[in-house]
Short mmCIF file of C-alpha atoms in Angstrom, two decimals:
data_model
loop_
_atom_site.label_atom_id
_atom_site.label_comp_id
_atom_site.label_asym_id
_atom_site.label_seq_id
_atom_site.Cartn_x
_atom_site.Cartn_y
_atom_site.Cartn_z
CA UNK A 1 0.12 -0.31 -0.23
CA UNK A 2 1.45 3.79 -1.75
CA UNK A 3 1.15 6.41 0.92
CA UNK A 4 -0.01 9.75 -0.26
CA UNK A 5 2.63 12.51 0.72
CA UNK A 6 0.17 15.21 0.26
CA UNK A 7 -2.38 13.36 2.54
CA UNK A 8 -1.66 13.20 6.42
CA UNK A 9 -1.31 10.37 7.39
CA UNK A 10 -2.15 8.76 11.22
CA UNK A 11 -0.92 5.25 12.36
CA UNK A 12 -3.01 3.39 14.79
CA UNK A 13 -0.90 1.07 16.99
CA UNK A 14 -2.85 -1.70 18.44
CA UNK A 15 -3.24 -2.27 22.21
CA UNK A 16 -1.32 -5.67 21.67
CA UNK A 17 1.21 -4.24 19.49
CA UNK A 18 1.81 -0.55 21.75
CA UNK A 19 2.12 -3.23 25.28
CA UNK A 20 5.18 -4.86 23.62
CA UNK A 21 7.06 -1.77 22.48
CA UNK A 22 7.19 0.15 25.42
CA UNK A 23 8.09 -2.97 28.23
CA UNK A 24 11.08 -3.10 24.92
CA UNK A 25 12.18 0.76 25.44
CA UNK A 26 12.14 0.49 29.30
CA UNK A 27 14.36 -2.67 29.69
CA UNK A 28 16.61 -0.58 26.55
CA UNK A 29 16.55 1.83 28.57
CA UNK A 30 17.36 0.39 32.10
CA UNK A 31 20.30 -0.98 30.49
CA UNK A 32 21.87 2.18 29.48
CA UNK A 33 21.76 3.50 33.13
CA UNK A 34 23.61 -0.49 34.31
CA UNK A 35 26.19 0.48 31.47
CA UNK A 36 26.60 4.35 32.62
CA UNK A 37 26.09 3.92 36.71
CA UNK A 38 29.00 0.46 36.29
CA UNK A 39 31.44 2.48 34.49
CA UNK A 40 31.09 5.75 37.16
CA UNK A 41 31.77 2.81 39.75
CA UNK A 42 34.42 1.71 38.19
CA UNK A 43 35.90 5.26 38.20
CA UNK A 44 35.21 5.82 42.11
CA UNK A 45 36.83 2.38 43.06
CA UNK A 46 40.13 3.95 40.82
CA UNK A 47 40.08 6.90 42.47
CA UNK A 48 39.75 5.67 45.91
CA UNK A 49 42.86 2.94 44.96
CA UNK A 50 44.93 5.53 43.72
CA UNK A 51 43.58 7.97 47.15
CA UNK A 52 44.64 4.70 49.46
CA UNK A 53 48.38 4.01 47.54
CA UNK A 54 48.20 7.83 47.92
CA UNK A 55 47.61 7.90 51.83
CA UNK A 56 50.35 4.56 52.49
CA UNK A 57 53.19 6.84 50.83
CA UNK A 58 52.25 9.90 52.95
CA UNK A 59 51.03 8.54 55.87
CA UNK A 60 50.05 10.73 59.24
CA UNK A 61 53.12 10.40 61.66
CA UNK A 62 52.16 9.70 65.04
CA UNK A 63 55.44 10.96 66.71
CA UNK A 64 58.59 12.87 65.55
CA UNK A 65 62.04 12.09 66.57
CA UNK A 66 64.22 14.99 67.90
CA UNK A 67 68.02 15.31 67.30
CA UNK A 68 68.32 18.05 70.16
CA UNK A 69 71.34 19.79 70.55
CA UNK A 70 74.28 19.17 68.17
CA UNK A 71 77.50 17.59 71.25
CA UNK A 72 78.75 14.58 71.58
CA UNK A 73 77.45 11.85 74.54
CA UNK A 74 80.64 12.89 76.40
CA UNK A 75 79.01 16.38 76.48
CA UNK A 76 76.10 15.71 77.76
CA UNK A 77 75.87 15.98 81.74
CA UNK A 78 77.61 19.25 81.17
CA UNK A 79 75.11 20.54 79.05
CA UNK A 80 72.98 19.46 80.85
CA UNK A 81 74.09 21.07 84.17
CA UNK A 82 74.21 24.29 82.32
CA UNK A 83 70.88 24.67 80.78
CA UNK A 84 69.31 23.22 84.25
CA UNK A 85 70.94 26.10 85.71
CA UNK A 86 70.02 28.59 83.42
CA UNK A 87 66.17 27.51 83.12
CA UNK A 88 66.11 27.86 87.13
CA UNK A 89 67.70 31.03 87.13
CA UNK A 90 64.93 32.25 84.27
CA UNK A 91 61.96 30.56 86.83
CA UNK A 92 63.50 32.07 89.52
CA UNK A 93 64.36 35.18 88.41
CA UNK A 94 61.24 36.36 86.95
CA UNK A 95 59.32 35.25 89.16
CA UNK A 96 61.05 37.61 91.76
CA UNK A 97 60.47 40.45 89.82
CA UNK A 98 56.63 39.73 89.36
CA UNK A 99 57.08 39.48 93.31
CA UNK A 100 58.73 42.09 93.51
CA UNK A 101 55.76 44.55 91.37
CA UNK A 102 53.15 42.96 93.30
CA UNK A 103 54.18 43.87 96.34
CA UNK A 104 55.65 47.51 96.41
CA UNK A 105 53.49 50.35 95.97
CA UNK A 106 56.14 52.22 94.25
CA UNK A 107 56.13 50.28 90.67
CA UNK A 108 52.71 50.08 90.48
CA UNK A 109 53.18 51.85 87.32
CA UNK A 110 52.68 51.23 83.50
CA UNK A 111 56.39 50.28 82.68
CA UNK A 112 56.13 47.73 85.53
CA UNK A 113 52.70 46.49 84.91
CA UNK A 114 54.05 45.56 81.61
CA UNK A 115 57.59 43.95 82.81
CA UNK A 116 55.22 42.02 84.75
CA UNK A 117 53.45 40.57 81.91
CA UNK A 118 56.92 39.95 80.24
CA UNK A 119 58.32 38.51 82.75
CA UNK A 120 55.44 36.34 82.82
CA UNK A 121 55.32 35.07 79.60
CA UNK A 122 59.36 34.07 79.64
CA UNK A 123 58.89 31.71 82.58
CA UNK A 124 56.13 30.31 80.04
CA UNK A 125 58.40 30.49 77.11
CA UNK A 126 61.44 28.23 78.63
CA UNK A 127 58.68 25.80 80.04
CA UNK A 128 57.59 25.26 76.32
CA UNK A 129 60.91 23.91 75.51
CA UNK A 130 64.10 23.63 78.08
CA UNK A 131 62.12 20.68 80.29
CA UNK A 132 61.69 18.57 76.93
CA UNK A 133 65.09 18.99 76.02
CA UNK A 134 67.00 18.60 79.58
CA UNK A 135 64.37 15.49 79.91
CA UNK A 136 66.42 13.87 76.25
CA UNK A 137 69.43 14.38 77.19
CA UNK A 138 69.05 11.59 79.52
CA UNK A 139 66.76 9.49 77.30
CA UNK A 140 67.96 7.44 74.70
CA UNK A 141 64.61 7.19 72.45
CA UNK A 142 63.92 11.13 71.96
CA UNK A 143 60.30 11.18 71.15
CA UNK A 144 57.39 13.29 71.07
CA UNK A 145 53.93 12.63 69.11
CA UNK A 146 52.15 14.83 67.53
CA UNK A 147 49.87 16.25 68.93
CA UNK A 148 53.00 17.43 71.25
CA UNK A 149 54.53 18.51 68.79
CA UNK A 150 51.75 20.71 67.40
CA UNK A 151 51.48 22.18 71.09
CA UNK A 152 54.34 23.01 71.10
CA UNK A 153 54.43 24.81 67.61
CA UNK A 154 51.48 26.98 68.95
CA UNK A 155 52.75 27.83 72.41
CA UNK A 156 56.27 28.85 71.10
CA UNK A 157 55.41 31.39 68.34
CA UNK A 158 52.53 32.78 70.51
CA UNK A 159 54.89 33.44 73.46
CA UNK A 160 57.21 34.91 71.02
CA UNK A 161 55.51 37.21 68.81
CA UNK A 162 53.72 38.29 72.41
CA UNK A 163 57.15 39.00 74.13
CA UNK A 164 57.30 41.29 70.66
CA UNK A 165 54.32 43.72 71.30
CA UNK A 166 55.30 44.04 74.98
CA UNK A 167 58.33 45.08 74.25
CA UNK A 168 57.02 47.49 70.86
CA UNK A 169 54.58 48.76 74.26
CA UNK A 170 57.51 49.76 76.46
CA UNK A 171 58.69 51.61 73.59
CA UNK A 172 55.38 53.60 73.87
CA UNK A 173 55.33 53.69 77.25
CA UNK A 174 58.91 55.74 77.51
CA UNK A 175 58.00 57.02 74.50
CA UNK A 176 55.18 58.62 76.19
CA UNK A 177 57.31 59.36 79.58
CA UNK A 178 59.90 61.12 77.74
CA UNK A 179 58.03 62.64 75.07
CA UNK A 180 54.95 64.10 76.73
CA UNK A 181 55.76 64.19 80.50
CA UNK A 182 53.01 66.33 81.57
CA UNK A 183 50.47 63.56 79.78
CA UNK A 184 51.69 60.72 81.05
CA UNK A 185 49.26 59.60 83.06
CA UNK A 186 46.50 60.66 81.34
CA UNK A 187 47.56 58.83 78.16
CA UNK A 188 49.06 55.30 79.99
CA UNK A 189 45.78 54.87 81.75
CA UNK A 190 45.31 51.62 83.39
CA UNK A 191 42.64 51.09 80.94
CA UNK A 192 44.70 52.05 77.97
CA UNK A 193 47.88 49.79 79.56
CA UNK A 194 45.11 46.24 79.85
CA UNK A 195 44.07 47.00 76.66
CA UNK A 196 47.72 46.89 74.45
CA UNK A 197 48.50 43.63 76.67
CA UNK A 198 44.69 42.46 76.07
CA UNK A 199 45.63 42.99 71.92
CA UNK A 200 49.10 42.20 72.37
CA UNK A 201 47.62 38.78 73.11
CA UNK A 202 44.49 38.37 70.65
CA UNK A 203 47.14 38.95 67.53
CA UNK A 204 50.01 36.54 69.05
CA UNK A 205 46.94 34.15 69.61
CA UNK A 206 45.86 34.76 65.88
CA UNK A 207 49.01 34.61 63.88
CA UNK A 208 50.03 31.03 66.34
CA UNK A 209 46.73 29.86 65.31
CA UNK A 210 47.25 30.49 62.18
CA UNK A 211 50.53 28.49 61.53
CA UNK A 212 49.28 25.46 63.20
CA UNK A 213 46.06 25.11 61.22
CA UNK A 214 47.83 25.40 57.94
CA UNK A 215 50.60 22.84 59.47
CA UNK A 216 47.69 20.18 60.63
CA UNK A 217 46.63 19.91 56.87
CA UNK A 218 50.35 18.90 55.57
CA UNK A 219 51.08 15.18 55.12
CA UNK A 220 54.57 13.87 56.53
CA UNK A 221 56.80 11.65 54.98
CA UNK A 222 58.12 8.87 56.54
CA UNK A 223 61.20 10.00 57.79
CA UNK A 224 60.33 12.11 60.74
CA UNK A 225 63.44 12.82 62.26
CA UNK A 226 63.42 17.16 63.45
CA UNK A 227 66.76 18.00 63.31
CA UNK A 228 66.18 20.58 66.57
CA UNK A 229 65.95 20.05 70.34
CA UNK A 230 62.48 21.33 69.54
CA UNK A 231 59.42 21.22 67.05
CA UNK A 232 60.49 23.93 65.11
CA UNK A 233 57.88 25.27 62.61
CA UNK A 234 60.57 25.72 59.72
CA UNK A 235 62.28 21.59 60.32
CA UNK A 236 58.65 20.50 60.45
CA UNK A 237 57.69 22.35 57.08
CA UNK A 238 60.77 20.39 55.54
CA UNK A 239 59.61 17.31 56.48
CA UNK A 240 56.55 17.56 54.70
CA UNK A 241 55.57 15.86 51.72
CA UNK A 242 52.74 18.37 50.88
CA UNK A 243 52.71 21.40 48.26
CA UNK A 244 54.02 24.65 51.81
CA UNK A 245 53.67 27.59 49.47
CA UNK A 246 50.62 29.02 51.49
CA UNK A 247 52.66 28.35 54.87
CA UNK A 248 56.35 30.10 53.71
CA UNK A 249 53.38 32.83 52.34
CA UNK A 250 51.58 33.06 55.89
CA UNK A 251 55.45 32.66 57.74
CA UNK A 252 56.56 36.16 55.45
CA UNK A 253 53.05 38.15 55.88
CA UNK A 254 53.26 37.61 59.62
CA UNK A 255 57.05 37.61 59.92
CA UNK A 256 55.99 41.26 58.85
CA UNK A 257 53.47 41.93 61.33
CA UNK A 258 55.15 40.74 64.35
CA UNK A 259 58.43 41.31 63.88
CA UNK A 260 59.13 44.19 61.31
CA UNK A 261 56.55 46.79 62.10
CA UNK A 262 56.66 46.34 65.82
CA UNK A 263 60.72 46.70 65.60
CA UNK A 264 59.87 50.16 63.41
CA UNK A 265 57.68 50.97 66.22
CA UNK A 266 61.05 51.02 68.89
CA UNK A 267 63.26 52.80 66.31
CA UNK A 268 60.50 55.84 65.86
CA UNK A 269 59.80 55.91 69.28
CA UNK A 270 63.36 56.00 70.21
CA UNK A 271 63.72 58.26 67.64
CA UNK A 272 61.71 60.82 69.10
CA UNK A 273 63.36 60.26 72.58
CA UNK A 274 66.25 60.97 71.29
CA UNK A 275 65.39 63.92 69.81
CA UNK A 276 64.05 65.04 73.02
CA UNK A 277 66.72 64.20 75.05
CA UNK A 278 68.82 66.57 72.91
CA UNK A 279 66.61 69.57 73.58
CA UNK A 280 66.99 68.88 77.48
CA UNK A 281 70.06 71.23 78.38
CA UNK A 282 70.92 70.00 81.71
CA UNK A 283 73.30 66.52 81.64
CA UNK A 284 71.48 65.78 84.09
CA UNK A 285 68.27 65.68 82.65
CA UNK A 286 69.92 63.87 80.12
CA UNK A 287 71.10 61.17 81.87
CA UNK A 288 67.35 60.84 84.19
CA UNK A 289 66.22 60.44 80.84
CA UNK A 290 69.18 57.13 79.58
CA UNK A 291 68.81 55.46 83.15
CA UNK A 292 64.56 54.74 82.28
CA UNK A 293 65.49 53.62 79.25
CA UNK A 294 68.92 52.10 79.02
CA UNK A 295 67.11 48.67 80.62
CA UNK A 296 64.56 48.27 78.03
CA UNK A 297 66.96 49.37 74.88
CA UNK A 298 68.86 46.07 76.21
CA UNK A 299 66.11 43.62 76.18
CA UNK A 300 65.57 44.86 72.55
CA UNK A 301 68.82 44.20 71.44
CA UNK A 302 68.91 40.81 72.80
CA UNK A 303 66.06 40.28 71.33
CA UNK A 304 65.86 41.41 67.68
CA UNK A 305 69.85 41.18 67.77
CA UNK A 306 69.34 37.15 67.77
CA UNK A 307 66.93 37.42 64.79
CA UNK A 308 69.00 39.64 62.62
CA UNK A 309 71.87 37.95 63.50
CA UNK A 310 70.09 34.83 62.13
CA UNK A 311 69.69 36.86 58.34
CA UNK A 312 72.74 39.54 58.27
CA UNK A 313 75.53 36.11 58.78
CA UNK A 314 74.36 33.55 56.63
CA UNK A 315 77.74 32.03 56.34
CA UNK A 316 77.42 31.39 60.02
CA UNK A 317 75.46 27.85 58.87
CA UNK A 318 78.66 26.43 57.43
CA UNK A 319 79.60 25.41 61.56
CA UNK A 320 77.24 25.85 63.45
CA UNK A 321 73.54 25.41 63.30
CA UNK A 322 72.03 28.86 63.58
CA UNK A 323 67.75 28.15 63.95
CA UNK A 324 69.11 26.41 67.25
CA UNK A 325 71.67 29.52 68.26
CA UNK A 326 68.74 31.97 67.86
CA UNK A 327 65.90 29.00 69.54
CA UNK A 328 68.59 28.98 73.13
CA UNK A 329 68.43 32.85 72.87
CA UNK A 330 64.71 32.83 72.66
CA UNK A 331 64.41 30.48 75.15
CA UNK A 332 67.24 30.37 77.81
CA UNK A 333 69.31 33.03 77.37
CA UNK A 334 66.84 36.38 76.79
CA UNK A 335 64.67 34.95 79.23
CA UNK A 336 67.53 34.75 81.95
CA UNK A 337 69.07 38.05 81.59
CA UNK A 338 65.87 40.01 81.72
CA UNK A 339 65.97 39.95 85.69
CA UNK A 340 68.91 41.29 85.70
CA UNK A 341 68.74 43.41 83.47
CA UNK A 342 66.26 44.69 85.12
CA UNK A 343 67.29 44.58 88.55
CA UNK A 344 70.86 45.68 87.98
CA UNK A 345 70.37 48.53 85.69
CA UNK A 346 67.39 49.80 87.10
CA UNK A 347 67.10 52.11 90.36
CA UNK A 348 63.54 51.86 91.11
CA UNK A 349 63.56 47.66 91.14
CA UNK A 350 66.76 47.49 93.42
CA UNK A 351 65.36 49.55 95.93
CA UNK A 352 61.91 47.26 95.68
CA UNK A 353 64.55 44.50 96.36
CA UNK A 354 66.43 46.09 98.65
CA UNK A 355 62.83 46.52 100.92
CA UNK A 356 62.16 43.09 100.00
CA UNK A 357 65.92 41.26 101.67
CA UNK A 358 65.41 43.62 104.70
CA UNK A 359 61.28 42.45 105.17
CA UNK A 360 62.48 39.22 104.47
CA UNK A 361 65.85 40.04 107.49
CA UNK A 362 63.21 41.57 109.69
CA UNK A 363 60.91 39.12 109.85
CA UNK A 364 64.00 36.29 109.88
CA UNK A 365 65.22 38.25 113.04
CA UNK A 366 62.09 38.18 115.18
CA UNK A 367 61.42 34.94 114.66
CA UNK A 368 64.34 33.70 115.98
CA UNK A 369 64.32 35.94 119.00
CA UNK A 370 60.78 34.60 119.61
CA UNK A 371 62.02 31.05 119.28
CA UNK A 372 64.96 32.36 121.69
CA UNK A 373 62.78 33.55 124.10
CA UNK A 374 60.70 30.78 124.62
CA UNK A 375 63.13 28.68 125.09
CA UNK A 376 64.77 30.66 127.94
CA UNK A 377 61.20 31.50 129.49
CA UNK A 378 60.82 27.28 128.90
#
């Protein structure tokens, strides 16, 4: 039968034929879906297999091994006694400063408010690394768990950054005291000092969190040996198998904020202080101004001298490890010397120390006379 193209043609399907065709198309579509889902499933299995292989190659390290200080076994006892004495001096000296500032009402002024927080920070900064270092000197297997390593990095960065901000706050206090003496009590109010310490803590916390959170996202290779006496951020990044570009970028950016900018503020403050001192006609006024800044300048020199020594003398790496030397300056030397600097070079601290010793001597003599009289009458 031929169809006329000029006439519309309609095709009528019988009901029985339609029921035969519809299941055929439905089965064909289901087969296609099965084929597609099967190929996707195979791809997912392949991706998971590759991820498992990558995880095996870059597994999370449960602990790290610390090499410690570069010294021979014969020198361990000598260095142990040396660093133990320095650590005890740091703790006792800084606690003595906090006690003096707390007991003597003459020291309840902004500069000593910052100094008490600096002493408190130095005690904890030394306690983060030195006890572990001393313990490892008499331990053959010098390991530290992953969580302990991350915590050590966090507190080390937090406390070193807090030191930097507190030293900057002390420089600002000296600037106001010398350049604006009549407005000193108005500007450096108790609320302002507390706000400066709070801002210093917040910025330090943000800095340490940014480093540690990024560090926890990295994978570490099978080599888990840290060439340091504690978990240093730079040494940990060298062990990572992941891309550390973002970590290095944050290190540079945060380093500018917490190291370079505070140092520039200190330089500007002492620039104004120097210009003001030169305007003072009497030599006595110059000596008095310098005596109030001498202790702080010594601390600034110790703190930033270690930092810039690491970058200005790169040839030191030929015979000593600069990172270890700088870390020892942060954690051992500078916190130990701060009490001596502020007690020997500061007249107010020496007077407060004399009062404390006089009070202790009087109390001991009173107790001695009391017990002597009790023995005599008994």
